[in-house]
């Protein structure tokens, strides 16, 4: 589960849907948002103890890593057709390739969707931030590389002089341009500033992934994260 790294495909899908634009606003409140009708499942932003971000533009969601912001945008854009969100992700080749030479054990990506029997309406909120998904890091890297490559997704390889194109254009040129600006702002203005340097322009996305669990006995299990 690649967590916050999923925000980038989610935002690109929102832009591709045409339902929202980067200058539209999302309301993150105090950084704590009840996702279900009973208010039992709460989504939180990382700064919820400091009062959250309030109302921000969609362009600002990734630089400040707002779970609520991106989930609000996805829910608003795809509330009438939740499967369309996953159809757009597939059209953008998220989770490709399923095989790469010299990498053993690589499996196809899995994204829980409305086609699955256990799907509930509220799961769309969590899907926007990477829950109930399994994507190999090299597959997610292929997606980010496609954005850097002006929309062209190529298959990773260790061989020289060999290029296999997975998708010649994962999204419209205008939306790819917008994503390049947003990912630049993550590093130049947002929480990814430590990845920046004065010597060249850097774009990217910060985030953490759960890679395992540590069992300390007596029902105490602590997740292990990789930044």
XYZ file of C-alpha atoms in Angstrom:
227
model
C 0.000 0.000 0.000
C 1.791 3.092 -1.246
C -0.368 5.554 0.697
C 0.258 9.209 -0.079
C 1.970 8.392 -3.369
C -1.514 7.498 -4.642
C -2.556 11.156 -4.365
C -0.859 11.963 -7.676
C -2.808 9.454 -9.809
C -5.957 10.475 -7.925
C -5.465 14.166 -8.712
C -4.698 13.442 -12.358
C -7.899 11.373 -12.593
C -9.876 14.279 -11.126
C -8.414 16.640 -13.730
C -9.083 14.160 -16.516
C -12.720 13.866 -15.442
C -13.169 17.587 -16.084
C -15.267 17.917 -12.915
C -12.750 20.087 -11.047
C -9.818 22.387 -11.791
C -6.719 23.297 -9.793
C -8.144 26.657 -8.713
C -11.278 25.039 -7.250
C -11.507 24.837 -3.462
C -11.856 21.869 -1.120
C -12.854 22.098 2.531
C -10.601 20.130 4.872
C -12.057 21.636 8.040
C -10.053 21.104 11.195
C -8.166 18.160 9.735
C -10.628 15.506 10.964
C -13.465 14.377 8.708
C -16.127 11.689 9.319
C -16.229 9.488 6.249
C -19.322 7.396 7.021
C -22.834 8.376 8.107
C -22.243 7.174 11.666
C -19.101 9.242 12.109
C -17.216 6.152 13.286
C -14.497 6.219 10.613
C -12.476 9.383 10.729
C -10.030 10.541 8.072
C -7.280 12.780 9.402
C -4.705 15.116 7.937
C -1.208 15.011 9.393
C -1.704 18.392 11.120
C -5.109 17.662 12.629
C -3.844 18.352 16.136
C -2.931 21.872 14.987
C -6.379 22.545 13.538
C -5.987 21.365 9.944
C -5.771 23.421 6.755
C -9.344 24.715 6.472
C -10.278 25.644 2.901
C -7.513 25.263 0.310
C -7.267 25.101 -3.477
C -6.998 21.766 -5.230
C -3.542 22.810 -6.426
C -2.418 23.064 -2.795
C -3.646 19.613 -1.757
C -0.545 17.680 -2.804
C 2.089 20.110 -1.498
C 0.513 19.984 1.990
C -0.334 16.262 1.695
C -4.004 16.628 2.637
C -5.752 13.248 2.807
C -9.090 14.975 3.254
C -8.498 17.374 0.380
C -7.748 14.756 -2.274
C -10.487 12.429 -0.999
C -13.004 15.274 -1.115
C -12.012 16.001 -4.713
C -12.304 12.356 -5.780
C -15.634 11.907 -3.987
C -17.029 15.076 -5.548
C -15.846 14.205 -9.052
C -16.952 10.560 -9.100
C -19.912 10.387 -6.696
C -22.344 9.540 -9.505
C -20.077 6.948 -11.136
C -17.433 5.571 -8.801
C -16.217 2.977 -11.291
C -15.259 5.803 -13.673
C -12.441 6.738 -11.267
C -10.892 3.296 -11.636
C -11.564 3.223 -15.375
C -9.535 6.430 -15.722
C -6.694 4.973 -13.628
C -6.633 1.944 -15.936
C -6.677 4.208 -18.994
C -3.644 5.992 -17.515
C -1.931 2.561 -17.151
C -1.544 2.865 -13.374
C -0.028 -0.368 -12.098
C 1.790 -1.210 -15.323
C 3.902 -3.073 -16.241
C 2.960 -6.422 -14.718
C 6.241 -8.037 -15.782
C 9.793 -6.713 -16.043
C 12.884 -8.675 -17.077
C 15.248 -9.513 -14.176
C 12.615 -8.635 -11.536
C 11.286 -11.867 -10.057
C 7.942 -12.122 -8.341
C 6.439 -8.944 -9.788
C 2.656 -9.204 -9.685
C -0.112 -7.216 -11.362
C -1.295 -4.266 -9.292
C -4.518 -4.733 -7.322
C -7.008 -1.922 -6.736
C -10.201 -2.696 -4.814
C -13.068 -1.215 -6.866
C -16.896 -1.173 -7.174
C -16.614 -4.370 -9.249
C -15.608 -6.247 -6.075
C -18.319 -7.781 -3.886
C -17.056 -6.188 -0.657
C -17.166 -2.642 -2.066
C -18.982 0.078 -0.134
C -19.621 3.670 -1.209
C -17.286 5.108 1.419
C -14.312 3.120 0.160
C -13.830 5.632 -2.645
C -12.553 8.112 -0.020
C -9.888 5.674 1.124
C -8.991 4.560 -2.400
C -7.998 8.156 -3.167
C -5.175 7.875 -0.624
C -4.021 4.350 -1.430
C -6.000 2.120 0.916
C -7.004 -1.398 -0.215
C -4.469 -1.358 -3.007
C -1.267 -3.203 -3.738
C 1.140 -1.607 -6.200
C 4.828 -2.413 -6.524
C 7.145 0.596 -6.093
C 8.568 0.077 -9.615
C 5.020 0.273 -11.008
C 4.298 3.520 -9.187
C 7.677 4.857 -10.291
C 6.692 4.096 -13.903
C 3.618 6.290 -13.441
C 5.586 9.225 -11.993
C 8.176 8.836 -14.736
C 5.399 9.127 -17.313
C 4.453 12.522 -15.862
C 8.087 13.634 -16.015
C 8.216 12.259 -19.561
C 5.370 14.561 -20.719
C 2.812 11.763 -20.544
C 4.645 8.908 -22.266
C 4.945 5.767 -20.107
C 7.859 3.478 -20.936
C 8.705 0.092 -19.498
C 11.624 0.112 -17.044
C 14.629 -1.821 -18.314
C 18.282 -2.401 -17.509
C 19.132 -2.891 -21.188
C 20.504 -0.075 -23.317
C 19.062 0.824 -26.686
C 15.741 -0.811 -25.916
C 12.547 1.210 -25.364
C 9.118 -0.355 -24.949
C 6.243 2.111 -24.802
C 3.417 1.077 -22.464
C 1.215 4.100 -23.116
C 2.105 6.918 -25.520
C -0.017 9.457 -23.594
C -1.477 8.582 -20.176
C -3.450 11.846 -19.967
C -4.004 15.089 -21.859
C -0.953 17.303 -22.393
C -2.620 20.155 -20.497
C -3.253 18.010 -17.418
C 0.249 16.534 -17.539
C 1.628 20.091 -17.618
C -0.511 20.939 -14.582
C 0.731 17.890 -12.677
C 4.349 18.826 -13.383
C 3.714 22.232 -11.795
C 1.964 20.703 -8.774
C 4.771 18.196 -8.179
C 7.290 21.021 -8.506
C 5.398 22.891 -5.782
C 5.534 19.841 -3.509
C 9.308 20.301 -3.369
C 9.646 24.059 -3.795
C 6.782 25.094 -1.499
C 5.417 22.025 0.254
C 6.354 19.210 2.615
C 8.908 17.765 0.187
C 11.342 20.664 0.569
C 14.137 18.441 1.887
C 14.332 16.861 -1.574
C 15.125 20.216 -3.147
C 18.468 21.647 -4.212
C 19.660 25.020 -5.476
C 21.444 23.355 -8.393
C 18.451 22.128 -10.418
C 14.670 22.007 -10.490
C 13.209 19.070 -8.574
C 9.658 17.749 -8.617
C 8.252 14.858 -6.635
C 5.881 13.639 -3.957
C 6.542 12.857 -0.317
C 4.782 10.031 1.456
C 5.066 6.926 3.587
C 4.240 3.285 2.902
C 3.426 0.489 5.330
C 5.914 -2.278 4.576
C 5.347 -4.585 7.555
C 4.333 -5.055 11.146
C 6.266 -5.546 14.372
C 4.516 -7.831 16.868
C 5.509 -7.014 20.448
C 3.079 -9.510 21.993
C 0.118 -8.860 24.262
C -1.908 -7.594 21.299
C 0.607 -4.812 20.607
C 1.333 -4.557 16.880
C 3.171 -1.538 15.471
C 3.233 -0.812 11.745
C 6.618 -0.368 10.083
C 6.834 2.515 7.624
C 9.189 3.469 4.825
C 9.466 7.168 3.955
